[in-house]
Each structure stands twice: as C-alpha cells, then as structure tokens.
mmCIF file of C-alpha atoms in Angstrom:
data_model
loop_
_atom_site.group_PDB
_atom_site.id
_atom_site.type_symbol
_atom_site.label_atom_id
_atom_site.label_comp_id
_atom_site.label_asym_id
_atom_site.label_seq_id
_atom_site.Cartn_x
_atom_site.Cartn_y
_atom_site.Cartn_z
ATOM 1 C CA VAL A 190 -94.927 8.881 33.532
ATOM 2 C CA LYS A 191 -95.029 11.590 31.167
ATOM 3 C CA LYS A 192 -98.261 10.247 28.790
ATOM 4 C CA THR A 193 -99.872 8.848 32.975
ATOM 5 C CA TRP A 194 -99.262 12.967 33.203
ATOM 6 C CA ARG A 195 -101.036 14.214 29.627
ATOM 7 C CA VAL A 196 -104.344 11.877 30.271
ATOM 8 C CA THR A 197 -105.035 13.374 33.145
ATOM 9 C CA LYS A 198 -104.976 16.556 32.675
ATOM 10 C CA MET A 199 -106.855 15.331 29.981
ATOM 11 C CA THR A 200 -110.059 14.292 32.291
ATOM 12 C CA THR A 201 -109.960 16.855 34.227
ATOM 13 C CA SER A 202 -110.275 19.339 30.944
ATOM 14 C CA ASN A 203 -113.422 16.664 30.148
ATOM 15 C CA LYS A 204 -114.830 17.195 33.465
ATOM 16 C CA ASP A 205 -113.962 21.101 34.032
ATOM 17 C CA LEU A 206 -116.238 21.884 30.315
ATOM 18 C CA ILE A 207 -118.952 19.785 31.240
ATOM 19 C CA SER A 208 -119.902 21.911 34.752
ATOM 20 C CA LYS A 209 -119.261 24.615 32.681
ATOM 21 C CA THR A 210 -121.444 22.628 30.256
ATOM 22 C CA LEU A 211 -124.340 22.053 32.770
ATOM 23 C CA SER A 212 -123.627 24.490 34.931
ATOM 24 C CA GLU A 213 -125.024 27.074 31.579
ATOM 25 C CA ARG A 214 -127.117 24.403 30.805
ATOM 26 C CA MET A 215 -129.034 24.937 34.044
ATOM 27 C CA LEU A 216 -128.329 28.580 34.614
ATOM 28 C CA ALA A 217 -130.797 29.000 31.517
ATOM 29 C CA CYS A 218 -133.656 26.364 32.598
ATOM 30 C CA VAL A 219 -133.709 28.405 35.730
ATOM 31 C CA GLU A 220 -134.056 31.527 34.281
ATOM 32 C CA GLU A 221 -136.425 29.639 31.108
ATOM 33 C CA TYR A 222 -138.719 28.453 35.102
ATOM 34 C CA GLU A 223 -138.754 32.116 36.473
ATOM 35 C CA SER A 224 -139.725 33.176 32.877
ATOM 36 C CA ILE A 225 -142.540 30.871 33.588
ATOM 37 C CA LYS A 226 -143.172 32.023 37.497
ATOM 38 C CA ASN A 227 -143.952 35.157 35.939
ATOM 39 C CA LYS A 228 -146.187 34.301 32.771
ATOM 40 C CA THR A 229 -143.749 35.850 30.693
ATOM 41 C CA SER A 230 -142.452 32.984 28.746
ATOM 42 C CA THR A 231 -142.799 32.637 25.183
ATOM 43 C CA ARG A 232 -142.252 28.590 24.615
ATOM 44 C CA PHE A 233 -143.679 26.736 28.276
ATOM 45 C CA LYS A 234 -147.258 27.144 29.538
ATOM 46 C CA THR A 235 -146.646 25.178 32.614
ATOM 47 C CA VAL A 236 -143.863 24.550 34.833
ATOM 48 C CA LYS A 237 -144.707 20.284 33.719
ATOM 49 C CA GLU A 238 -144.663 21.313 30.234
ATOM 50 C CA PHE A 239 -141.540 22.856 31.022
ATOM 51 C CA CYS A 240 -140.007 19.001 33.166
ATOM 52 C CA GLU A 241 -141.773 16.635 30.374
ATOM 53 C CA TYR A 242 -139.429 19.327 28.270
ATOM 54 C CA HIS A 243 -135.904 18.493 30.013
ATOM 55 C CA LYS A 244 -137.181 15.358 31.237
ATOM 56 C CA PHE A 245 -135.889 15.819 34.651
ATOM 57 C CA SER A 246 -138.386 15.702 37.912
ATOM 58 C CA HIS A 247 -140.162 18.711 39.064
ATOM 59 C CA GLN A 248 -138.549 18.032 42.772
ATOM 60 C CA ASN A 249 -135.074 17.095 41.914
ATOM 61 C CA PHE A 250 -135.175 20.741 39.722
ATOM 62 C CA MET A 251 -136.562 23.167 42.394
ATOM 63 C CA LYS A 252 -133.972 20.896 44.730
ATOM 64 C CA ILE A 253 -131.409 22.571 42.196
ATOM 65 C CA TYR A 254 -132.788 25.814 41.775
ATOM 66 C CA ASN A 255 -133.343 26.826 45.362
ATOM 67 C CA ARG A 256 -129.234 25.976 45.983
ATOM 68 C CA TYR A 257 -128.510 28.088 43.416
ATOM 69 C CA LYS A 258 -130.546 30.707 44.611
ATOM 70 C CA GLN A 259 -128.972 30.111 48.439
ATOM 71 C CA ASN A 260 -125.341 30.179 47.056
ATOM 72 C CA PRO A 261 -125.695 32.506 42.751
ATOM 73 C CA LYS A 262 -122.554 30.394 41.891
ATOM 74 C CA PRO A 263 -122.194 27.827 38.755
ATOM 75 C CA GLU A 264 -121.245 25.050 40.953
ATOM 76 C CA SER A 265 -124.586 24.970 42.773
ATOM 77 C CA LEU A 266 -126.190 24.170 39.540
ATOM 78 C CA ILE A 267 -123.981 21.196 39.384
ATOM 79 C CA PRO A 268 -124.897 17.714 41.501
ATOM 80 C CA GLN A 269 -123.094 17.523 44.197
ATOM 81 C CA LYS A 270 -120.787 15.569 45.554
ATOM 82 C CA ARG A 271 -122.462 12.492 47.720
ATOM 83 C CA GLY A 272 -120.415 11.030 50.027
ATOM 84 C CA PRO A 273 -121.553 7.426 51.679
ATOM 85 C CA LYS A 274 -124.317 7.020 52.768
ATOM 86 C CA TYR A 275 -123.496 4.345 55.973
ATOM 87 C CA LYS A 276 -121.097 7.320 56.705
ATOM 88 C CA THR A 277 -122.785 10.904 56.130
ATOM 89 C CA ARG A 278 -126.903 9.190 55.403
ATOM 90 C CA ARG A 279 -127.431 7.947 57.848
ATOM 91 C CA THR A 280 -129.106 8.485 61.584
ATOM 92 C CA ASP A 281 -126.989 7.292 64.347
ATOM 93 C CA LEU A 282 -127.865 4.078 65.258
ATOM 94 C CA ARG A 283 -128.973 5.007 69.115
ATOM 95 C CA ILE A 284 -131.753 7.208 67.327
ATOM 96 C CA GLU A 285 -133.364 4.693 64.952
ATOM 97 C CA GLU A 286 -133.767 2.238 68.741
ATOM 98 C CA LYS A 287 -134.932 5.488 70.701
ATOM 99 C CA VAL A 288 -137.343 5.988 67.443
ATOM 100 C CA GLU A 289 -138.238 2.608 67.626
ATOM 101 C CA GLU A 290 -139.301 2.148 71.099
ATOM 102 C CA LEU A 291 -141.041 5.928 71.079
ATOM 103 C CA ARG A 292 -142.725 4.384 68.111
ATOM 104 C CA LYS A 293 -143.182 0.778 69.700
ATOM 105 C CA LEU A 294 -144.827 3.000 71.799
ATOM 106 C CA GLY A 295 -148.522 4.191 69.735
ATOM 107 C CA ASN A 296 -146.888 8.007 69.773
ATOM 108 C CA ASN A 297 -146.228 8.715 65.215
ATOM 109 C CA ARG A 298 -143.502 10.316 63.065
ATOM 110 C CA TYR A 299 -144.227 14.130 64.561
ATOM 111 C CA GLU A 300 -144.484 13.733 68.845
ATOM 112 C CA ILE A 301 -141.719 10.917 68.517
ATOM 113 C CA ALA A 302 -138.829 13.820 66.678
ATOM 114 C CA LEU A 303 -140.651 16.446 69.147
ATOM 115 C CA MET A 304 -139.870 13.590 72.713
ATOM 116 C CA LEU A 305 -135.955 13.373 70.876
ATOM 117 C CA ALA A 306 -135.867 17.152 70.758
ATOM 118 C CA THR A 307 -137.710 17.830 74.091
ATOM 119 C CA LYS A 308 -135.386 15.202 76.555
ATOM 120 C CA GLU A 309 -132.811 14.084 74.270
ATOM 121 C CA ASN A 310 -131.867 17.104 72.340
ATOM 122 C CA VAL A 311 -131.749 15.521 69.193
ATOM 123 C CA LYS A 312 -132.757 17.934 66.305
ATOM 124 C CA ILE A 313 -134.326 14.657 63.945
ATOM 125 C CA SER A 314 -136.818 15.496 61.052
ATOM 126 C CA PRO A 315 -140.485 14.382 60.681
ATOM 127 C CA SER A 316 -140.168 12.147 58.062
ATOM 128 C CA THR A 317 -136.513 10.882 58.794
ATOM 129 C CA VAL A 318 -139.035 9.239 61.607
ATOM 130 C CA TYR A 319 -141.158 8.311 59.132
ATOM 131 C CA ASN A 320 -138.193 6.054 56.868
ATOM 132 C CA ILE A 321 -136.925 5.088 59.592
ATOM 133 C CA CYS A 322 -140.345 3.578 61.202
ATOM 134 C CA LYS A 323 -140.991 2.091 57.029
ATOM 135 C CA ARG A 324 -137.626 0.622 57.246
ATOM 136 C CA ARG A 325 -137.624 -2.394 60.620
ATOM 137 C CA GLY A 326 -141.401 -2.502 59.236
ATOM 138 C CA LEU A 327 -142.994 0.160 61.901
ATOM 139 C CA ASN A 328 -145.253 2.343 59.398
ATOM 140 C CA VAL A 329 -148.257 0.464 60.140
ATOM 141 C CA LEU A 330 -148.986 0.354 63.941
ATOM 142 C CA THR A 331 -150.860 -4.170 65.627
ATOM 143 C CA GLU A 332 -154.113 -3.555 66.214
ATOM 144 C CA SER A 333 -153.160 -3.741 70.158
ATOM 145 C CA GLN A 334 -150.884 -0.798 69.086
ATOM 146 C CA ARG A 335 -153.576 1.849 67.786
ATOM 147 C CA GLU A 336 -155.686 0.242 70.938
ATOM 148 C CA GLU A 337 -153.150 1.957 73.832
ATOM 149 C CA ARG A 338 -153.142 5.003 71.064
ATOM 150 C CA ARG A 339 -155.819 5.627 71.530
ATOM 151 C CA LYS A 340 -156.919 5.376 75.168
ATOM 152 C CA ILE A 341 -153.695 8.404 75.315
ATOM 153 C CA ILE A 342 -154.867 10.564 72.294
ATOM 154 C CA THR A 343 -159.005 10.703 74.181
ATOM 155 C CA GLU A 344 -157.365 11.080 77.165
ATOM 156 C CA LYS A 345 -155.476 14.537 75.920
ATOM 157 C CA ALA A 346 -159.012 15.209 73.623
ATOM 158 C CA GLY A 347 -160.546 15.414 77.148
ATOM 159 C CA GLU A 348 -158.363 17.472 78.902
ATOM 160 C CA LEU A 349 -159.205 20.869 78.047
ATOM 161 C CA ALA A 350 -162.006 22.380 75.959
ATOM 162 C CA HIS A 351 -162.813 26.331 74.545
ATOM 163 C CA ILE A 352 -165.582 27.818 74.483
ATOM 164 C CA ASP A 353 -167.224 31.480 73.110
ATOM 165 C CA LEU A 354 -170.651 32.675 71.630
ATOM 166 C CA HIS A 355 -170.171 34.454 68.590
ATOM 167 C CA GLN A 356 -173.242 36.861 67.468
ATOM 168 C CA LEU A 357 -173.831 36.668 63.754
ATOM 169 C CA SER A 358 -174.536 39.243 61.367
ATOM 170 C CA GLN A 359 -178.461 41.026 60.969
ATOM 171 C CA GLY A 360 -180.250 39.760 57.271
ATOM 172 C CA ILE A 361 -178.211 36.059 57.835
ATOM 173 C CA ILE A 362 -181.564 34.428 56.847
ATOM 174 C CA LYS A 363 -184.071 35.497 54.863
ATOM 175 C CA ASP A 364 -187.433 35.064 56.511
ATOM 176 C CA GLU A 365 -186.025 37.134 60.099
ATOM 177 C CA PRO A 366 -184.234 39.678 57.891
ATOM 178 C CA ASN A 367 -184.279 41.537 61.721
ATOM 179 C CA VAL A 368 -182.820 39.131 64.271
ATOM 180 C CA SER A 369 -179.581 38.633 65.549
ATOM 181 C CA LEU A 370 -178.280 35.179 65.986
ATOM 182 C CA TYR A 371 -175.311 33.879 67.832
ATOM 183 C CA VAL A 372 -173.481 30.552 67.074
ATOM 184 C CA LEU A 373 -172.336 28.834 69.738
ATOM 185 C CA GLY A 374 -168.710 26.223 70.167
ATOM 186 C CA ILE A 375 -166.829 24.258 72.164
ATOM 187 C CA ILE A 376 -163.478 23.288 70.199
ATOM 188 C CA ASP A 377 -161.682 20.908 71.462
ATOM 189 C CA ASP A 378 -157.886 22.070 72.976
ATOM 190 C CA CYS A 379 -156.019 18.775 71.761
ATOM 191 C CA THR A 380 -157.130 17.854 68.443
ATOM 192 C CA ARG A 381 -159.685 20.728 67.377
ATOM 193 C CA THR A 382 -163.141 18.511 66.718
ATOM 194 C CA VAL A 383 -166.148 21.190 66.902
ATOM 195 C CA TRP A 384 -168.740 21.809 67.503
ATOM 196 C CA LEU A 385 -170.979 24.058 66.799
ATOM 197 C CA GLN A 386 -175.507 25.032 68.215
ATOM 198 C CA LEU A 387 -177.231 28.097 67.111
ATOM 199 C CA LEU A 388 -178.478 30.737 69.926
ATOM 200 C CA ARG A 389 -181.909 33.386 69.281
ATOM 201 C CA THR A 390 -180.613 34.516 72.205
ATOM 202 C CA LYS A 391 -177.166 34.649 74.645
ATOM 203 C CA LYS A 392 -178.519 34.237 78.264
ATOM 204 C CA SER A 393 -176.539 31.895 80.454
ATOM 205 C CA VAL A 394 -179.767 29.671 80.735
ATOM 206 C CA ASP A 395 -179.988 28.920 76.980
ATOM 207 C CA VAL A 396 -176.423 28.863 76.085
ATOM 208 C CA THR A 397 -176.154 26.021 78.434
ATOM 209 C CA PHE A 398 -178.584 24.096 76.722
ATOM 210 C CA ALA A 399 -176.548 24.728 74.571
ATOM 211 C CA SER A 400 -173.566 23.622 76.078
ATOM 212 C CA LEU A 401 -175.377 20.772 77.044
ATOM 213 C CA LYS A 402 -176.280 19.327 73.230
ATOM 214 C CA ALA A 403 -172.501 20.344 71.971
ATOM 215 C CA LEU A 404 -170.795 18.083 74.724
ATOM 216 C CA GLY A 405 -173.457 15.193 73.720
ATOM 217 C CA MET A 406 -172.769 15.256 71.042
ATOM 218 C CA LEU A 407 -169.453 15.505 71.122
ATOM 219 C CA ASN A 408 -169.320 12.885 73.331
ATOM 220 C CA LEU A 409 -171.488 10.234 71.486
ATOM 221 C CA ARG A 410 -169.954 11.082 68.185
ATOM 222 C CA TYR A 411 -166.351 11.327 69.056
ATOM 223 C CA LYS A 412 -166.136 9.212 73.288
ATOM 224 C CA ILE A 413 -164.523 12.863 74.232
ATOM 225 C CA GLU A 414 -165.420 13.719 77.585
ATOM 226 C CA TYR A 415 -164.155 16.383 79.755
ATOM 227 C CA ASN A 416 -162.073 17.700 82.602
ATOM 228 C CA ALA A 417 -161.796 21.378 81.797
ATOM 229 C CA LEU A 418 -163.081 24.000 79.910
ATOM 230 C CA ILE A 419 -162.285 27.393 79.043
ATOM 231 C CA SER A 420 -164.405 30.557 78.860
ATOM 232 C CA ASP A 421 -164.308 34.913 79.351
ATOM 233 C CA ASN A 422 -166.250 36.778 81.214
ATOM 234 C CA GLY A 423 -169.724 36.491 79.723
ATOM 235 C CA ALA A 424 -172.421 36.577 82.368
ATOM 236 C CA GLU A 425 -173.035 33.330 79.925
ATOM 237 C CA PHE A 426 -170.377 32.494 81.068
ATOM 238 C CA GLY A 427 -170.766 32.613 84.759
ATOM 239 C CA SER A 428 -168.981 36.601 84.665
ATOM 240 C CA GLY A 429 -165.807 35.113 85.861
ATOM 241 C CA LYS A 430 -164.416 33.051 88.594
ATOM 242 C CA ASN A 431 -164.355 36.484 90.972
ATOM 243 C CA ALA A 432 -168.092 35.937 89.934
ATOM 244 C CA LYS A 433 -171.322 36.076 93.037
ATOM 245 C CA ASN A 434 -173.802 34.183 91.751
ATOM 246 C CA LYS A 435 -171.332 30.902 91.061
ATOM 247 C CA ASP A 436 -174.406 28.805 93.086
ATOM 248 C CA THR A 437 -176.879 30.549 91.388
ATOM 249 C CA ASN A 438 -175.872 30.224 87.836
ATOM 250 C CA PRO A 439 -177.033 28.119 85.194
ATOM 251 C CA PHE A 440 -173.224 27.704 82.977
ATOM 252 C CA GLU A 441 -171.445 27.224 86.845
ATOM 253 C CA VAL A 442 -173.859 24.760 87.735
ATOM 254 C CA MET A 443 -173.621 22.519 84.894
ATOM 255 C CA LEU A 444 -169.904 22.522 84.876
ATOM 256 C CA LYS A 445 -170.069 21.796 88.483
ATOM 257 C CA GLU A 446 -172.610 18.495 87.671
ATOM 258 C CA LEU A 447 -170.895 17.397 85.478
ATOM 259 C CA GLN A 448 -167.292 17.003 87.490
ATOM 260 C CA ILE A 449 -165.765 19.856 84.261
ATOM 261 C CA GLU A 450 -163.067 22.487 85.986
ATOM 262 C CA HIS A 451 -164.241 25.663 85.040
ATOM 263 C CA ARG A 452 -161.473 28.338 83.332
ATOM 264 C CA TYR A 453 -161.454 31.752 82.255
ATOM 265 C CA THR A 454 -159.428 33.998 80.044
ATOM 266 C CA LYS A 455 -157.664 36.851 81.459
ATOM 267 C CA VAL A 456 -159.691 40.090 81.098
ATOM 268 C CA TYR A 457 -158.685 42.046 77.937
ATOM 269 C CA HIS A 458 -156.622 39.214 76.396
ATOM 270 C CA PRO A 459 -158.292 36.918 74.234
ATOM 271 C CA GLN A 460 -155.621 35.188 73.317
ATOM 272 C CA THR A 461 -156.480 32.288 75.832
ATOM 273 C CA ASN A 462 -159.137 31.230 74.018
ATOM 274 C CA GLY A 463 -157.684 31.417 70.861
ATOM 275 C CA LYS A 464 -158.275 28.482 69.499
ATOM 276 C CA ILE A 465 -161.802 29.093 69.320
ATOM 277 C CA GLU A 466 -161.330 32.266 68.197
ATOM 278 C CA ARG A 467 -159.502 31.630 65.459
ATOM 279 C CA PHE A 468 -162.146 29.140 64.778
ATOM 280 C CA TRP A 469 -164.464 31.886 64.232
ATOM 281 C CA ARG A 470 -162.705 33.277 61.312
ATOM 282 C CA THR A 471 -162.640 30.134 59.558
ATOM 283 C CA LEU A 472 -166.024 29.560 60.534
ATOM 284 C CA GLU A 473 -167.283 32.986 58.769
ATOM 285 C CA GLU A 474 -164.512 32.497 55.819
ATOM 286 C CA GLU A 475 -165.399 29.060 54.808
ATOM 287 C CA LEU A 476 -169.629 29.066 55.668
ATOM 288 C CA LEU A 477 -170.972 32.594 56.832
ATOM 289 C CA GLU A 478 -169.242 35.541 55.123
ATOM 290 C CA GLY A 479 -171.765 37.143 51.951
ATOM 291 C CA SER A 480 -173.875 33.591 52.984
ATOM 292 C CA SER A 481 -177.833 34.432 53.180
ATOM 293 C CA PHE A 482 -179.904 31.661 54.689
ATOM 294 C CA ASP A 483 -183.310 30.650 53.427
ATOM 295 C CA SER A 484 -184.318 30.251 57.792
ATOM 296 C CA PHE A 485 -183.613 29.355 60.547
ATOM 297 C CA ASP A 486 -183.904 25.950 60.732
ATOM 298 C CA ASN A 487 -181.751 25.675 57.066
ATOM 299 C CA LEU A 488 -178.743 28.177 59.377
ATOM 300 C CA LYS A 489 -178.797 25.992 62.361
ATOM 301 C CA ASP A 490 -178.441 22.422 59.532
ATOM 302 C CA GLU A 491 -175.878 24.058 57.956
ATOM 303 C CA LEU A 492 -174.184 24.641 60.402
ATOM 304 C CA GLN A 493 -174.212 20.477 61.905
ATOM 305 C CA GLY A 494 -173.047 19.450 58.609
ATOM 306 C CA TYR A 495 -170.272 22.061 58.541
ATOM 307 C CA SER A 496 -169.226 20.331 62.463
ATOM 308 C CA LEU A 497 -168.954 16.753 60.288
ATOM 309 C CA TYR A 498 -167.339 18.249 57.964
ATOM 310 C CA TYR A 499 -164.586 20.135 59.203
ATOM 311 C CA ASN A 500 -163.762 16.941 61.727
ATOM 312 C CA GLU A 501 -164.243 13.975 59.534
ATOM 313 C CA TYR A 502 -162.747 15.945 56.193
ATOM 314 C CA ARG A 503 -161.191 18.920 56.092
ATOM 315 C CA PRO A 504 -156.997 19.313 57.023
ATOM 316 C CA HIS A 505 -156.586 21.012 59.680
ATOM 317 C CA SER A 506 -152.585 22.563 59.248
ATOM 318 C CA SER A 507 -152.396 22.488 62.999
ATOM 319 C CA LEU A 508 -152.133 19.408 62.710
ATOM 320 C CA ASP A 509 -149.730 18.230 59.986
ATOM 321 C CA GLY A 510 -152.413 17.977 57.647
ATOM 322 C CA ILE A 511 -154.545 15.662 59.560
ATOM 323 C CA THR A 512 -157.655 15.812 59.920
ATOM 324 C CA PRO A 513 -159.391 16.300 63.963
ATOM 325 C CA LEU A 514 -161.409 12.622 63.245
ATOM 326 C CA GLN A 515 -157.602 11.746 62.716
ATOM 327 C CA ALA A 516 -156.040 13.117 64.827
ATOM 328 C CA LEU A 517 -158.658 10.934 67.968
ATOM 329 C CA ASP A 518 -158.669 7.663 65.356
ATOM 330 C CA VAL A 519 -155.225 7.745 64.976
ATOM 331 C CA SER A 520 -154.004 5.540 62.046
ATOM 332 C CA CYS A 521 -150.241 5.675 60.973
ATOM 333 C CA ASN A 522 -149.244 8.340 59.637
#
C-alpha cells in the first residue's frame, strides 16, 4: 500500500510540474504575442512567424489567449479537460431532427438558427447547424430544394423596396463643373439588391422615368417584382400620404399603374428608410468620394458598373458575408 501511495504521489507531482512548466511557457508566448501586436518584438515580425516557430496553429493559440484574457490565471493557459463528446459536445438528437426538418425545406443555417431561437426557444449557432447538416448529408441542397428555395426568396425579395435621391457635389464631372446632379437608388429590403440611375434634375417626371428604368433592370436581371415601395415625403415622390395630388403626380400614377403600394417614411425620421441611407454612405466611400469623372455619360456608366459590382461581387455584412446575388440565388452556405 505504501509503495502504491508513493507512485501515485509521484505521478501527481509530475503532472503538477508539467502543468506549471506548460503554463509558464504559454505565458511567455502570450507576452511575446502581445509584443508582436504592439510592434515591439525583436524576434518576430508577424504572428505567422511566431506560430510557425512554436509549432501551433494560430486558431488554437487564440483560443488559449482569449481564455487567459477572460480569466488571467495559470490554469487558463493549459489544455482544458473535455468530457465525453456524446454527453457534452453533441447536440440533442431532437434538436438535430428539427434542424434536418427545417433544412429539407430549403432554409439556410442562419435562418434555421433564428427559427429555432424564436419558435422553439433553442439557442444554437449557425456553425453548429452547418455541422449537423454536413453530418447528415444536407449541406448541399438538391435541385428541387434549390428551386423551391428560390421561389421563397424571390417572394421575400419583392416584398419591399427603398427608394431615395442622393445629391452629388458640384464639380464631380469635369466638363460640367457647376452642375448639380442626382443619383436615384432603389434597394431591396431583403437581399440589398440595388440599382442606380443618374439624373440632371429631381423633377417628379424625371424621377418617375428613372424609377421605371431601375425597376425594369431589377426585374430583367434579377427577376424581382415589387409589392411595396417606401420613399420620403419629397415632392418628387408625391409629397407624402396626405398630399392632394395623388391622381396627377407622375410618380404616384406610375406606382398605381404598376400596382405597387406606396409607403412613406415618418417626417423628420430618415431612419425609416435606413437601408438606402446607409447605402449612400457606402457609395460615397467606395466610388464617389474624392473622385471626378470626365462626363455625364462616364459617371452614368460607372454607377451602372458599381450596381453590378455591389449586387454580384461585393460581400455584404448584413447578409452574413454573402453577396445580394447569392442571397437571391440561395447557394448553400
């Protein structure tokens, strides 16, 4: 018994020694990592060099680093004990079945996570949903599921559009430096698909024709037809819901003919039309700010090109990193 006790004691001491040595080494690595981030390290120029030298992945190191920053104790720097996967790490089978059921209806991982949270009061991350789908062979939709999903998304895409006019700074085109121009934008509430038209005036008749062209392009290229459209209360858009010229304003007449419901923002409350307002900021930052264009036609072409870029190539943060076109096409993520 005595001999067994000594062996056990020695083993425990060795474990403590190993843990202490490992935590000290990892603490030195943490300090070294922070010096790299602060650009004061004399050994490494980049985090990549640092990770390669110590032979651990950046992802695993960051897990340890973040755990230590949240709980700065030596034990946070050593590997954590994990329980049996089937007990502590595997999602409840009933939840997995719900995920499978929702996935077969064509929903993506973000929608499934949201549906389970709101309808079932189940908190589950999109990445966990993805892993469940992958494990069950559902990470790629069948063609019939894709087709059904396209129909659902297209309906959502046509539920509401935001429309607005954005005045450009004088001097933005070289051959007409003293002319003020306007950009009309229509953006889809669901998928953020957008189309832009350049105007010389903001007269209602010009805005109406530009809106017709934008709506036509959204329908022709992206198959979107709108049920409703929201604008501010400007005269070019009909002066608001209490205006008396509903039957004569060109913009109002156009929407009536197209059977598109006209909604209006609250007065002095531009946040109601926030999606298009935020888009203008992006357009300024990425295309217009500090730029000048040779002519009206040159700027018109650039705006059309930017519309295509924004819809089909530019990832969108509010769409979880996919493009508006991918949101329409619903490729599986």
